Each structure stands twice: as structure tokens, then as C-alpha cells.
Amino acid sequence: MPPPGEWRCAAAIVPAGRTATFRLDCGNRTVNGFVVNDGAGYRAYVNRCPHVGTPLDLWPNELLAEDGRALVCSTHGALFEPATGRCTAGPCAGDRLTPLPLTLEGDTVVVRCVGE
Ligand code: FES
């Protein structure tokens, strides 16, 4: 079991062009998030669309557009850059996903709660 405030997975589970969802225990709240590997690196975001606040994935872990280049919100179709979380199209254009601190420790992806 990872310590509270931390989520870990083997980097190999999230190859380029893939995502993985997780729940992070952050003290008195649970944060639903996801990791995306865009081929250039790993990023983690809170799984909450800045438009209405719903999770991006209607079907679990269905987070990427068909071409695999953008994250997509299944509620109203907003598109996000995997590398920055910036919304490039849709009702929240210019807004951003909330990033979570992510580090690579050897072959392990480690995501921590904000501020820990
Ligand atoms: S809730 Fe995501 S685009 Fe509307």
C-alpha cells in the first residue's frame, strides 16, 4: 500500500497514447484523477472538466480523442492538450484541467496530492 496522499503505478501500464485513472486519498477528501502519456512524458490531472465539473470520461478511462492527440470531455466534447491541460476547443476553451504533481521514480509513476 502506498502512503496516504500518494498513488503509484508501473510506468509500463501507461504506454504512449494511453491513460490510467486513479483515486487519491488526500486526507479528508478523495481526488479522482488520471495519468496521460502523450509520448513525450507523463502528466496527471484531476478528472474534472472545468466546464461543468463532471469527470471527462463517460466510460471509465475513455479520455483520449480518436486520433489520440487530445484529451476529450465526453459530456460536451471539449478538447485538452495532454501536455498542458489547456482546453483548446469547446465550451471551456482557454480554461485548464487541474494538474497534480507527478514524478517518475525509476519505472514507477508517482502522483501526490496538491501541496504534499
Ligand atoms: S462538462 Fe466538459 S465540456 Fe461540458
PDB file of C-alpha atoms and ligand atoms in Angstrom:
ATOM      1  CA  MET A   1       0.000   0.000   0.000  1.00  0.00           C
ATOM      2  CA  PRO A   2       1.379   3.434  -0.892  1.00  0.00           C
ATOM      3  CA  PRO A   3       1.404   6.022   1.869  1.00  0.00           C
ATOM      4  CA  PRO A   4      -1.689   8.266   2.078  1.00  0.00           C
ATOM      5  CA  GLY A   5      -1.580  11.150  -0.358  1.00  0.00           C
ATOM      6  CA  GLU A   6       0.181   9.102  -2.988  1.00  0.00           C
ATOM      7  CA  TRP A   7      -0.765   6.904  -5.932  1.00  0.00           C
ATOM      8  CA  ARG A   8       1.743   4.706  -7.727  1.00  0.00           C
ATOM      9  CA  CYS A   9       1.728   2.581 -10.822  1.00  0.00           C
ATOM     10  CA  ALA A  10       4.278   0.904 -13.058  1.00  0.00           C
ATOM     11  CA  ALA A  11       5.093   3.292 -15.913  1.00  0.00           C
ATOM     12  CA  ALA A  12       4.707   0.381 -18.349  1.00  0.00           C
ATOM     13  CA  ILE A  13       0.981   0.286 -17.580  1.00  0.00           C
ATOM     14  CA  VAL A  14       0.632   3.679 -19.289  1.00  0.00           C
ATOM     15  CA  PRO A  15       2.497   3.436 -22.609  1.00  0.00           C
ATOM     16  CA  ALA A  16       2.492   6.302 -25.104  1.00  0.00           C
ATOM     17  CA  GLY A  17      -1.014   7.227 -26.168  1.00  0.00           C
ATOM     18  CA  ARG A  18      -2.642   5.728 -23.088  1.00  0.00           C
ATOM     19  CA  THR A  19      -4.223   6.918 -19.875  1.00  0.00           C
ATOM     20  CA  ALA A  20      -4.963   5.447 -16.446  1.00  0.00           C
ATOM     21  CA  THR A  21      -7.453   6.659 -13.867  1.00  0.00           C
ATOM     22  CA  PHE A  22      -6.999   6.560 -10.105  1.00  0.00           C
ATOM     23  CA  ARG A  23      -8.395   7.691  -6.766  1.00  0.00           C
ATOM     24  CA  LEU A  24      -6.065   9.566  -4.485  1.00  0.00           C
ATOM     25  CA  ASP A  25      -6.674   9.694  -0.757  1.00  0.00           C
ATOM     26  CA  CYS A  26      -5.880  13.298   0.209  1.00  0.00           C
ATOM     27  CA  GLY A  27      -6.645  13.467   3.907  1.00  0.00           C
ATOM     28  CA  ASN A  28     -10.338  14.226   4.298  1.00  0.00           C
ATOM     29  CA  ARG A  29     -11.099  14.158   0.585  1.00  0.00           C
ATOM     30  CA  THR A  30     -10.739  11.780  -2.321  1.00  0.00           C
ATOM     31  CA  VAL A  31      -9.410  13.113  -5.599  1.00  0.00           C
ATOM     32  CA  ASN A  32     -10.288  11.302  -8.810  1.00  0.00           C
ATOM     33  CA  GLY A  33      -7.522  11.789 -11.309  1.00  0.00           C
ATOM     34  CA  PHE A  34      -5.811  10.348 -14.333  1.00  0.00           C
ATOM     35  CA  VAL A  35      -2.369   9.980 -15.836  1.00  0.00           C
ATOM     36  CA  VAL A  36      -1.774  10.532 -19.536  1.00  0.00           C
ATOM     37  CA  ASN A  37       1.324   9.599 -21.519  1.00  0.00           C
ATOM     38  CA  ASP A  38       1.454  11.664 -24.705  1.00  0.00           C
ATOM     39  CA  GLY A  39       4.690  10.071 -25.878  1.00  0.00           C
ATOM     40  CA  ALA A  40       6.783  12.961 -24.573  1.00  0.00           C
ATOM     41  CA  GLY A  41       6.092  12.308 -20.908  1.00  0.00           C
ATOM     42  CA  TYR A  42       3.572  11.662 -18.165  1.00  0.00           C
ATOM     43  CA  ARG A  43       1.130  14.184 -16.752  1.00  0.00           C
ATOM     44  CA  ALA A  44      -1.540  13.863 -14.089  1.00  0.00           C
ATOM     45  CA  TYR A  45      -4.747  15.857 -13.794  1.00  0.00           C
ATOM     46  CA  VAL A  46      -7.834  15.933 -11.654  1.00  0.00           C
ATOM     47  CA  ASN A  47     -10.572  14.139 -13.587  1.00  0.00           C
ATOM     48  CA  ARG A  48     -12.926  17.103 -13.607  1.00  0.00           C
ATOM     49  CA  CYS A  49     -13.873  19.171 -16.610  1.00  0.00           C
ATOM     50  CA  PRO A  50     -13.519  22.926 -15.986  1.00  0.00           C
ATOM     51  CA  HIS A  51     -16.784  23.492 -17.886  1.00  0.00           C
ATOM     52  CA  VAL A  52     -19.406  21.874 -15.632  1.00  0.00           C
ATOM     53  CA  GLY A  53     -17.227  19.836 -13.290  1.00  0.00           C
ATOM     54  CA  THR A  54     -18.125  16.347 -14.500  1.00  0.00           C
ATOM     55  CA  PRO A  55     -15.461  13.657 -14.986  1.00  0.00           C
ATOM     56  CA  LEU A  56     -14.057  13.716 -18.503  1.00  0.00           C
ATOM     57  CA  ASP A  57     -14.751  10.022 -19.114  1.00  0.00           C
ATOM     58  CA  LEU A  58     -18.300   8.798 -19.520  1.00  0.00           C
ATOM     59  CA  TRP A  59     -16.864   5.301 -19.961  1.00  0.00           C
ATOM     60  CA  PRO A  60     -14.080   4.562 -17.485  1.00  0.00           C
ATOM     61  CA  ASN A  61     -10.664   5.643 -18.786  1.00  0.00           C
ATOM     62  CA  GLU A  62     -12.040   6.752 -22.199  1.00  0.00           C
ATOM     63  CA  LEU A  63     -10.149  10.018 -22.100  1.00  0.00           C
ATOM     64  CA  LEU A  64      -8.456  10.435 -25.454  1.00  0.00           C
ATOM     65  CA  ALA A  65      -9.939  11.621 -28.736  1.00  0.00           C
ATOM     66  CA  GLU A  66      -9.890   9.109 -31.578  1.00  0.00           C
ATOM     67  CA  ASP A  67      -6.625  10.413 -33.014  1.00  0.00           C
ATOM     68  CA  GLY A  68      -5.027  10.031 -29.570  1.00  0.00           C
ATOM     69  CA  ARG A  69      -3.641  13.548 -29.652  1.00  0.00           C
ATOM     70  CA  ALA A  70      -6.099  15.328 -27.370  1.00  0.00           C
ATOM     71  CA  LEU A  71      -7.930  14.598 -24.170  1.00  0.00           C
ATOM     72  CA  VAL A  72     -11.665  14.885 -24.674  1.00  0.00           C
ATOM     73  CA  CYS A  73     -14.531  15.538 -22.298  1.00  0.00           C
ATOM     74  CA  SER A  74     -17.318  13.151 -23.163  1.00  0.00           C
ATOM     75  CA  THR A  75     -20.043  15.467 -21.795  1.00  0.00           C
ATOM     76  CA  HIS A  76     -19.819  18.346 -24.287  1.00  0.00           C
ATOM     77  CA  GLY A  77     -16.740  17.466 -26.317  1.00  0.00           C
ATOM     78  CA  ALA A  78     -14.123  19.926 -25.028  1.00  0.00           C
ATOM     79  CA  LEU A  79     -10.579  19.105 -26.161  1.00  0.00           C
ATOM     80  CA  PHE A  80      -7.480  19.482 -23.978  1.00  0.00           C
ATOM     81  CA  GLU A  81      -3.738  19.391 -24.664  1.00  0.00           C
ATOM     82  CA  PRO A  82      -2.262  16.404 -22.802  1.00  0.00           C
ATOM     83  CA  ALA A  83       1.000  18.249 -22.102  1.00  0.00           C
ATOM     84  CA  THR A  84      -0.539  21.361 -20.546  1.00  0.00           C
ATOM     85  CA  GLY A  85      -4.169  20.558 -19.712  1.00  0.00           C
ATOM     86  CA  ARG A  86      -5.220  23.637 -21.665  1.00  0.00           C
ATOM     87  CA  CYS A  87      -8.656  23.487 -23.278  1.00  0.00           C
ATOM     88  CA  THR A  88      -8.169  24.177 -26.983  1.00  0.00           C
ATOM     89  CA  ALA A  89     -11.749  23.753 -28.207  1.00  0.00           C
ATOM     90  CA  GLY A  90     -15.244  23.506 -26.804  1.00  0.00           C
ATOM     91  CA  PRO A  91     -17.239  25.408 -24.191  1.00  0.00           C
ATOM     92  CA  CYS A  92     -14.283  25.910 -21.819  1.00  0.00           C
ATOM     93  CA  ALA A  93     -11.692  26.982 -24.435  1.00  0.00           C
ATOM     94  CA  GLY A  94      -8.794  28.750 -22.724  1.00  0.00           C
ATOM     95  CA  ASP A  95      -9.510  27.126 -19.366  1.00  0.00           C
ATOM     96  CA  ARG A  96      -7.366  24.351 -17.900  1.00  0.00           C
ATOM     97  CA  LEU A  97      -7.523  20.985 -16.215  1.00  0.00           C
ATOM     98  CA  THR A  98      -6.142  20.997 -12.673  1.00  0.00           C
ATOM     99  CA  PRO A  99      -2.668  19.425 -12.646  1.00  0.00           C
ATOM    100  CA  LEU A 100      -1.466  17.036  -9.951  1.00  0.00           C
ATOM    101  CA  PRO A 101       2.213  16.694  -9.007  1.00  0.00           C
ATOM    102  CA  LEU A 102       3.738  13.699 -10.794  1.00  0.00           C
ATOM    103  CA  THR A 103       7.240  12.278 -10.574  1.00  0.00           C
ATOM    104  CA  LEU A 104       8.924   9.270 -12.105  1.00  0.00           C
ATOM    105  CA  GLU A 105      10.800   7.175  -9.571  1.00  0.00           C
ATOM    106  CA  GLY A 106      12.686   4.657 -11.646  1.00  0.00           C
ATOM    107  CA  ASP A 107       9.985   2.754 -13.517  1.00  0.00           C
ATOM    108  CA  THR A 108       7.209   3.934 -11.239  1.00  0.00           C
ATOM    109  CA  VAL A 109       4.827   6.838 -11.780  1.00  0.00           C
ATOM    110  CA  VAL A 110       4.065   8.611  -8.509  1.00  0.00           C
ATOM    111  CA  VAL A 111       1.217  11.112  -8.170  1.00  0.00           C
ATOM    112  CA  ARG A 112       0.772  13.110  -4.997  1.00  0.00           C
ATOM    113  CA  CYS A 113      -1.915  15.331  -3.598  1.00  0.00           C
ATOM    114  CA  VAL A 114      -1.508  19.038  -4.259  1.00  0.00           C
ATOM    115  CA  GLY A 115       0.578  20.679  -1.576  1.00  0.00           C
ATOM    116  CA  GLU A 116       2.118  17.456  -0.216  1.00  0.00           C
TER     117      GLU A 116
HETATM  118  S1  FES B   1     -18.603  19.297 -18.971  1.00  0.00           S
HETATM  119 FE1  FES B   1     -16.832  19.020 -20.179  1.00  0.00          FE
HETATM  120  S2  FES B   1     -17.248  20.136 -21.984  1.00  0.00           S
HETATM  121 FE2  FES B   1     -19.008  20.467 -20.755  1.00  0.00          FE
END
